[in-house]
């Protein structure tokens, strides 16, 4: 999944990026409201972690502008513990959840997982497609109950395919979710990762739709 982190405090921003990346997501970050608004307006994100106390343009204004423009991605706002009025204003502006500072990183990750499950209409932290089981909380994959060793890129790729199983995803779309904005996005490398993933999954799990992209299908249990 592709997550935008908006936080002006460098140390906390770095901690958030590292923790969310370690959970298997691709993360972009912004340290001020103007850049955050631009990224959220022109790029597609599956969720946003948004601090309200931002320079240049405050978080509430950023959120209101996104919602006014029809941007519907889930937003988790970060507020000062004593600023209860910010929580109310944030929810009224269109936030999906809030977390008061200071917070435990595990709680933030749990709230983020909950937002992403609602987005994908999943009722648990586990996604399944035939013999393949992906645990978003523990960032692990099982095939027929046996653990599957994946690289971070393979895990991110499978996560997106699992979340949108049955849908055809283009190489460009997969590449955008796999690499940060400032990375060299070569869609041809997706073929390499898909090839590696195919060797580890039950035969036929990933279909190629010629000229369009790839999709994950339920082929039942592996032999």
PDB file of C-alpha atoms in Angstrom:
ATOM      1  CA  UNK A   1       0.000   0.000   0.000  1.00  0.00           C
ATOM      2  CA  UNK A   2       1.122   3.570  -0.662  1.00  0.00           C
ATOM      3  CA  UNK A   3       1.128   5.869   2.374  1.00  0.00           C
ATOM      4  CA  UNK A   4       1.769   9.606   2.681  1.00  0.00           C
ATOM      5  CA  UNK A   5       3.320  10.773   5.972  1.00  0.00           C
ATOM      6  CA  UNK A   6       3.036  14.498   6.714  1.00  0.00           C
ATOM      7  CA  UNK A   7       5.060  15.565   9.759  1.00  0.00           C
ATOM      8  CA  UNK A   8       7.328  18.604  10.209  1.00  0.00           C
ATOM      9  CA  UNK A   9       9.366  17.249  13.134  1.00  0.00           C
ATOM     10  CA  UNK A  10      12.306  15.467  11.416  1.00  0.00           C
ATOM     11  CA  UNK A  11      12.943  12.771  14.036  1.00  0.00           C
ATOM     12  CA  UNK A  12       9.293  11.741  14.325  1.00  0.00           C
ATOM     13  CA  UNK A  13       8.863  11.852  10.544  1.00  0.00           C
ATOM     14  CA  UNK A  14      11.843   9.535  10.109  1.00  0.00           C
ATOM     15  CA  UNK A  15      10.466   7.149  12.776  1.00  0.00           C
ATOM     16  CA  UNK A  16       7.075   7.072  11.061  1.00  0.00           C
ATOM     17  CA  UNK A  17       8.562   6.438   7.633  1.00  0.00           C
ATOM     18  CA  UNK A  18      10.774   3.629   8.949  1.00  0.00           C
ATOM     19  CA  UNK A  19       7.980   1.923  10.908  1.00  0.00           C
ATOM     20  CA  UNK A  20       5.412   2.097   8.110  1.00  0.00           C
ATOM     21  CA  UNK A  21       7.971   0.928   5.548  1.00  0.00           C
ATOM     22  CA  UNK A  22       8.903  -1.990   7.810  1.00  0.00           C
ATOM     23  CA  UNK A  23       5.193  -2.907   7.882  1.00  0.00           C
ATOM     24  CA  UNK A  24       5.397  -3.528   4.132  1.00  0.00           C
ATOM     25  CA  UNK A  25       4.190  -0.239   2.669  1.00  0.00           C
ATOM     26  CA  UNK A  26       5.658   2.282   0.246  1.00  0.00           C
ATOM     27  CA  UNK A  27       5.970   5.646   1.973  1.00  0.00           C
ATOM     28  CA  UNK A  28       6.221   9.237   0.743  1.00  0.00           C
ATOM     29  CA  UNK A  29       6.761  12.107   3.178  1.00  0.00           C
ATOM     30  CA  UNK A  30       6.222  15.848   3.346  1.00  0.00           C
ATOM     31  CA  UNK A  31       7.280  18.328   6.032  1.00  0.00           C
ATOM     32  CA  UNK A  32       4.992  21.273   5.266  1.00  0.00           C
ATOM     33  CA  UNK A  33       1.366  21.804   4.342  1.00  0.00           C
ATOM     34  CA  UNK A  34       1.928  23.205   0.862  1.00  0.00           C
ATOM     35  CA  UNK A  35       3.965  20.216  -0.331  1.00  0.00           C
ATOM     36  CA  UNK A  36       1.603  17.824   1.432  1.00  0.00           C
ATOM     37  CA  UNK A  37      -1.429  19.323  -0.281  1.00  0.00           C
ATOM     38  CA  UNK A  38       0.282  19.094  -3.668  1.00  0.00           C
ATOM     39  CA  UNK A  39       1.281  15.449  -3.220  1.00  0.00           C
ATOM     40  CA  UNK A  40      -2.169  14.444  -1.993  1.00  0.00           C
ATOM     41  CA  UNK A  41      -3.770  16.309  -4.860  1.00  0.00           C
ATOM     42  CA  UNK A  42      -1.727  14.909  -7.767  1.00  0.00           C
ATOM     43  CA  UNK A  43      -0.658  11.471  -6.459  1.00  0.00           C
ATOM     44  CA  UNK A  44      -2.792   8.503  -5.411  1.00  0.00           C
ATOM     45  CA  UNK A  45      -2.298   7.289  -1.842  1.00  0.00           C
ATOM     46  CA  UNK A  46      -4.069   4.497   0.012  1.00  0.00           C
ATOM     47  CA  UNK A  47      -3.902   6.431   3.303  1.00  0.00           C
ATOM     48  CA  UNK A  48      -2.369   9.547   4.887  1.00  0.00           C
ATOM     49  CA  UNK A  49      -0.869  10.190   8.324  1.00  0.00           C
ATOM     50  CA  UNK A  50      -1.321  13.947   8.755  1.00  0.00           C
ATOM     51  CA  UNK A  51       0.051  16.157  11.529  1.00  0.00           C
ATOM     52  CA  UNK A  52      -2.133  19.219  12.085  1.00  0.00           C
ATOM     53  CA  UNK A  53       0.602  21.602  13.284  1.00  0.00           C
ATOM     54  CA  UNK A  54       2.366  22.189   9.968  1.00  0.00           C
ATOM     55  CA  UNK A  55       4.295  25.194   8.631  1.00  0.00           C
ATOM     56  CA  UNK A  56       3.225  27.072   5.482  1.00  0.00           C
ATOM     57  CA  UNK A  57      -0.284  25.575   5.524  1.00  0.00           C
ATOM     58  CA  UNK A  58      -1.843  23.925   8.580  1.00  0.00           C
ATOM     59  CA  UNK A  59      -3.064  20.330   8.483  1.00  0.00           C
ATOM     60  CA  UNK A  60      -6.746  21.209   8.840  1.00  0.00           C
ATOM     61  CA  UNK A  61      -6.567  23.439   5.768  1.00  0.00           C
ATOM     62  CA  UNK A  62      -4.786  20.701   3.832  1.00  0.00           C
ATOM     63  CA  UNK A  63      -7.455  18.186   4.784  1.00  0.00           C
ATOM     64  CA  UNK A  64     -10.328  20.525   3.945  1.00  0.00           C
ATOM     65  CA  UNK A  65      -8.838  21.259   0.520  1.00  0.00           C
ATOM     66  CA  UNK A  66      -8.401  17.553  -0.235  1.00  0.00           C
ATOM     67  CA  UNK A  67     -11.994  16.776   0.707  1.00  0.00           C
ATOM     68  CA  UNK A  68     -13.331  19.782  -1.219  1.00  0.00           C
ATOM     69  CA  UNK A  69     -11.461  18.494  -4.279  1.00  0.00           C
ATOM     70  CA  UNK A  70     -13.007  15.040  -3.893  1.00  0.00           C
ATOM     71  CA  UNK A  71      -9.946  13.281  -2.484  1.00  0.00           C
ATOM     72  CA  UNK A  72     -11.332  10.426  -0.397  1.00  0.00           C
ATOM     73  CA  UNK A  73      -8.250   8.544   0.862  1.00  0.00           C
ATOM     74  CA  UNK A  74      -8.402   7.656   4.580  1.00  0.00           C
ATOM     75  CA  UNK A  75      -6.631  10.223   6.777  1.00  0.00           C
ATOM     76  CA  UNK A  76      -5.266   9.628  10.281  1.00  0.00           C
ATOM     77  CA  UNK A  77      -4.558  12.968  11.983  1.00  0.00           C
ATOM     78  CA  UNK A  78      -1.951  13.542  14.692  1.00  0.00           C
ATOM     79  CA  UNK A  79      -2.827  16.078  17.390  1.00  0.00           C
ATOM     80  CA  UNK A  80      -1.414  17.426  20.650  1.00  0.00           C
ATOM     81  CA  UNK A  81      -2.819  15.494  23.601  1.00  0.00           C
ATOM     82  CA  UNK A  82      -4.405  18.575  25.184  1.00  0.00           C
ATOM     83  CA  UNK A  83      -5.876  19.977  21.961  1.00  0.00           C
ATOM     84  CA  UNK A  84      -9.290  18.262  22.110  1.00  0.00           C
ATOM     85  CA  UNK A  85     -10.726  21.006  19.888  1.00  0.00           C
ATOM     86  CA  UNK A  86      -8.289  19.969  17.129  1.00  0.00           C
ATOM     87  CA  UNK A  87      -9.641  16.426  17.262  1.00  0.00           C
ATOM     88  CA  UNK A  88     -13.196  17.666  16.818  1.00  0.00           C
ATOM     89  CA  UNK A  89     -12.213  20.086  14.040  1.00  0.00           C
ATOM     90  CA  UNK A  90     -10.207  17.362  12.318  1.00  0.00           C
ATOM     91  CA  UNK A  91     -13.052  14.871  12.322  1.00  0.00           C
ATOM     92  CA  UNK A  92     -15.447  17.567  11.102  1.00  0.00           C
ATOM     93  CA  UNK A  93     -13.006  18.378   8.288  1.00  0.00           C
ATOM     94  CA  UNK A  94     -13.091  14.792   7.063  1.00  0.00           C
ATOM     95  CA  UNK A  95     -10.484  12.868   9.051  1.00  0.00           C
ATOM     96  CA  UNK A  96     -11.156   9.144   9.499  1.00  0.00           C
ATOM     97  CA  UNK A  97      -9.309   8.736  12.801  1.00  0.00           C
ATOM     98  CA  UNK A  98      -7.006  10.628  15.159  1.00  0.00           C
ATOM     99  CA  UNK A  99      -4.108   9.895  17.477  1.00  0.00           C
ATOM    100  CA  UNK A 100      -2.822  12.182  20.236  1.00  0.00           C
ATOM    101  CA  UNK A 101       0.892  12.802  20.736  1.00  0.00           C
ATOM    102  CA  UNK A 102       2.911  11.255  22.239  1.00  0.00           C
ATOM    103  CA  UNK A 103       1.836   7.829  21.023  1.00  0.00           C
ATOM    104  CA  UNK A 104       3.179   4.299  20.729  1.00  0.00           C
ATOM    105  CA  UNK A 105       4.164   3.385  17.198  1.00  0.00           C
ATOM    106  CA  UNK A 106       2.341   0.046  17.461  1.00  0.00           C
ATOM    107  CA  UNK A 107      -0.922   1.890  18.130  1.00  0.00           C
ATOM    108  CA  UNK A 108      -0.415   4.066  15.069  1.00  0.00           C
ATOM    109  CA  UNK A 109       0.295   1.016  12.922  1.00  0.00           C
ATOM    110  CA  UNK A 110      -2.808  -0.714  14.291  1.00  0.00           C
ATOM    111  CA  UNK A 111      -4.989   2.301  13.488  1.00  0.00           C
ATOM    112  CA  UNK A 112      -3.455   2.513  10.021  1.00  0.00           C
ATOM    113  CA  UNK A 113      -4.177  -1.178   9.415  1.00  0.00           C
ATOM    114  CA  UNK A 114      -7.782  -0.606  10.469  1.00  0.00           C
ATOM    115  CA  UNK A 115      -8.165   2.259   7.981  1.00  0.00           C
ATOM    116  CA  UNK A 116      -6.684   0.173   5.188  1.00  0.00           C
ATOM    117  CA  UNK A 117      -8.955  -2.762   6.010  1.00  0.00           C
ATOM    118  CA  UNK A 118     -11.988  -0.511   5.734  1.00  0.00           C
ATOM    119  CA  UNK A 119     -10.666   0.764   2.415  1.00  0.00           C
ATOM    120  CA  UNK A 120     -10.315  -2.741   1.059  1.00  0.00           C
ATOM    121  CA  UNK A 121     -13.465  -4.028   2.786  1.00  0.00           C
ATOM    122  CA  UNK A 122     -11.472  -6.631   4.715  1.00  0.00           C
ATOM    123  CA  UNK A 123     -12.829  -7.649   8.115  1.00  0.00           C
ATOM    124  CA  UNK A 124      -9.541  -8.948   9.553  1.00  0.00           C
ATOM    125  CA  UNK A 125      -5.798  -8.362   9.422  1.00  0.00           C
ATOM    126  CA  UNK A 126      -5.451 -11.421   7.188  1.00  0.00           C
ATOM    127  CA  UNK A 127      -6.043 -11.453   3.439  1.00  0.00           C
ATOM    128  CA  UNK A 128      -6.554 -14.758   1.648  1.00  0.00           C
ATOM    129  CA  UNK A 129      -6.571 -15.917  -1.954  1.00  0.00           C
ATOM    130  CA  UNK A 130      -6.780 -19.682  -2.287  1.00  0.00           C
ATOM    131  CA  UNK A 131      -3.776 -21.253  -0.580  1.00  0.00           C
ATOM    132  CA  UNK A 132      -2.124 -17.854  -0.041  1.00  0.00           C
ATOM    133  CA  UNK A 133      -2.592 -16.128   3.321  1.00  0.00           C
ATOM    134  CA  UNK A 134      -1.079 -12.677   3.950  1.00  0.00           C
ATOM    135  CA  UNK A 135      -0.984 -11.361   7.511  1.00  0.00           C
ATOM    136  CA  UNK A 136      -0.801  -7.554   7.394  1.00  0.00           C
ATOM    137  CA  UNK A 137      -0.146  -7.258  11.133  1.00  0.00           C
ATOM    138  CA  UNK A 138       2.868  -9.566  11.225  1.00  0.00           C
ATOM    139  CA  UNK A 139       3.978  -8.829   7.620  1.00  0.00           C
ATOM    140  CA  UNK A 140       4.224 -12.507   6.719  1.00  0.00           C
ATOM    141  CA  UNK A 141       2.854 -14.819   4.045  1.00  0.00           C
ATOM    142  CA  UNK A 142       1.810 -18.468   4.288  1.00  0.00           C
ATOM    143  CA  UNK A 143       1.105 -20.880   1.437  1.00  0.00           C
ATOM    144  CA  UNK A 144      -0.835 -23.968   2.503  1.00  0.00           C
ATOM    145  CA  UNK A 145       0.078 -23.041   6.076  1.00  0.00           C
ATOM    146  CA  UNK A 146       3.814 -22.932   5.428  1.00  0.00           C
ATOM    147  CA  UNK A 147       5.791 -19.661   5.754  1.00  0.00           C
ATOM    148  CA  UNK A 148       6.935 -18.086   2.500  1.00  0.00           C
ATOM    149  CA  UNK A 149      10.164 -16.107   2.399  1.00  0.00           C
ATOM    150  CA  UNK A 150       9.747 -12.890   0.403  1.00  0.00           C
ATOM    151  CA  UNK A 151      11.879  -9.815  -0.124  1.00  0.00           C
ATOM    152  CA  UNK A 152      10.393  -6.460   0.883  1.00  0.00           C
ATOM    153  CA  UNK A 153       9.580  -5.626  -2.750  1.00  0.00           C
ATOM    154  CA  UNK A 154       7.972  -9.009  -3.327  1.00  0.00           C
ATOM    155  CA  UNK A 155       5.874  -8.558  -0.179  1.00  0.00           C
ATOM    156  CA  UNK A 156       4.705  -5.089  -1.270  1.00  0.00           C
ATOM    157  CA  UNK A 157       3.848  -6.369  -4.728  1.00  0.00           C
ATOM    158  CA  UNK A 158       1.888  -9.333  -3.355  1.00  0.00           C
ATOM    159  CA  UNK A 159       0.106  -7.081  -0.838  1.00  0.00           C
ATOM    160  CA  UNK A 160      -1.291  -4.894  -3.601  1.00  0.00           C
ATOM    161  CA  UNK A 161      -2.273  -7.883  -5.737  1.00  0.00           C
ATOM    162  CA  UNK A 162      -3.976  -9.494  -2.720  1.00  0.00           C
ATOM    163  CA  UNK A 163      -5.846  -6.337  -1.776  1.00  0.00           C
ATOM    164  CA  UNK A 164      -7.188  -6.026  -5.308  1.00  0.00           C
ATOM    165  CA  UNK A 165      -7.351  -9.690  -6.281  1.00  0.00           C
ATOM    166  CA  UNK A 166      -9.162 -10.347  -9.516  1.00  0.00           C
ATOM    167  CA  UNK A 167      -8.423  -6.841 -10.804  1.00  0.00           C
ATOM    168  CA  UNK A 168      -5.956  -6.188 -13.625  1.00  0.00           C
ATOM    169  CA  UNK A 169      -3.139  -3.899 -12.452  1.00  0.00           C
ATOM    170  CA  UNK A 170      -0.810  -2.283 -14.984  1.00  0.00           C
ATOM    171  CA  UNK A 171       2.974  -2.372 -14.654  1.00  0.00           C
ATOM    172  CA  UNK A 172       2.945   1.411 -14.186  1.00  0.00           C
ATOM    173  CA  UNK A 173       0.425   1.196 -11.340  1.00  0.00           C
ATOM    174  CA  UNK A 174       2.388  -1.561  -9.635  1.00  0.00           C
ATOM    175  CA  UNK A 175       5.604   0.424 -10.039  1.00  0.00           C
ATOM    176  CA  UNK A 176       4.049   3.538  -8.485  1.00  0.00           C
ATOM    177  CA  UNK A 177       3.036   1.555  -5.410  1.00  0.00           C
ATOM    178  CA  UNK A 178       6.399  -0.194  -5.169  1.00  0.00           C
ATOM    179  CA  UNK A 179       8.746   2.780  -5.366  1.00  0.00           C
ATOM    180  CA  UNK A 180       8.776   6.213  -3.678  1.00  0.00           C
ATOM    181  CA  UNK A 181       8.080   9.267  -5.811  1.00  0.00           C
ATOM    182  CA  UNK A 182      11.741  10.292  -6.118  1.00  0.00           C
ATOM    183  CA  UNK A 183      12.926   6.786  -7.071  1.00  0.00           C
ATOM    184  CA  UNK A 184      13.702   5.650 -10.592  1.00  0.00           C
ATOM    185  CA  UNK A 185      10.430   3.971 -11.541  1.00  0.00           C
ATOM    186  CA  UNK A 186      11.289   1.479 -14.268  1.00  0.00           C
ATOM    187  CA  UNK A 187       8.117  -0.489 -14.973  1.00  0.00           C
ATOM    188  CA  UNK A 188      10.178  -3.176 -16.711  1.00  0.00           C
ATOM    189  CA  UNK A 189      11.568  -4.272 -13.334  1.00  0.00           C
ATOM    190  CA  UNK A 190       8.021  -5.247 -12.347  1.00  0.00           C
ATOM    191  CA  UNK A 191       8.331  -8.169 -14.778  1.00  0.00           C
ATOM    192  CA  UNK A 192      11.342  -9.387 -12.804  1.00  0.00           C
ATOM    193  CA  UNK A 193       9.519  -9.198  -9.454  1.00  0.00           C
ATOM    194  CA  UNK A 194       6.403 -10.842 -10.896  1.00  0.00           C
ATOM    195  CA  UNK A 195       8.575 -13.628 -12.280  1.00  0.00           C
ATOM    196  CA  UNK A 196      10.205 -14.230  -8.893  1.00  0.00           C
ATOM    197  CA  UNK A 197       6.852 -14.134  -7.126  1.00  0.00           C
ATOM    198  CA  UNK A 198       5.340 -16.641  -9.563  1.00  0.00           C
ATOM    199  CA  UNK A 199       8.057 -19.161  -8.707  1.00  0.00           C
ATOM    200  CA  UNK A 200       7.124 -18.932  -5.025  1.00  0.00           C
ATOM    201  CA  UNK A 201       3.320 -19.021  -5.344  1.00  0.00           C
ATOM    202  CA  UNK A 202       0.987 -21.825  -6.501  1.00  0.00           C
ATOM    203  CA  UNK A 203       1.123 -22.246 -10.275  1.00  0.00           C
ATOM    204  CA  UNK A 204      -1.249 -19.919 -12.103  1.00  0.00           C
ATOM    205  CA  UNK A 205      -1.771 -17.518  -9.175  1.00  0.00           C
ATOM    206  CA  UNK A 206      -0.609 -14.484 -11.156  1.00  0.00           C
ATOM    207  CA  UNK A 207      -2.105 -14.132 -14.614  1.00  0.00           C
ATOM    208  CA  UNK A 208      -0.706 -11.929 -17.373  1.00  0.00           C
ATOM    209  CA  UNK A 209      -3.356  -9.987 -19.264  1.00  0.00           C
ATOM    210  CA  UNK A 210      -1.587  -9.139 -22.496  1.00  0.00           C
ATOM    211  CA  UNK A 211      -1.180  -5.409 -23.047  1.00  0.00           C
ATOM    212  CA  UNK A 212      -2.833  -4.537 -19.737  1.00  0.00           C
ATOM    213  CA  UNK A 213      -0.948  -5.985 -16.779  1.00  0.00           C
ATOM    214  CA  UNK A 214      -1.319  -8.651 -14.101  1.00  0.00           C
ATOM    215  CA  UNK A 215      -3.969  -9.995 -11.743  1.00  0.00           C
ATOM    216  CA  UNK A 216      -4.027 -12.390  -8.796  1.00  0.00           C
ATOM    217  CA  UNK A 217      -6.545 -15.234  -9.028  1.00  0.00           C
ATOM    218  CA  UNK A 218      -7.688 -18.012  -6.713  1.00  0.00           C
ATOM    219  CA  UNK A 219      -6.307 -21.324  -7.973  1.00  0.00           C
ATOM    220  CA  UNK A 220      -7.153 -23.248  -4.825  1.00  0.00           C
ATOM    221  CA  UNK A 221      -4.530 -25.137  -2.885  1.00  0.00           C
ATOM    222  CA  UNK A 222      -1.155 -26.021  -4.320  1.00  0.00           C
ATOM    223  CA  UNK A 223      -0.270 -29.601  -5.041  1.00  0.00           C
TER     224      UNK A 223
END
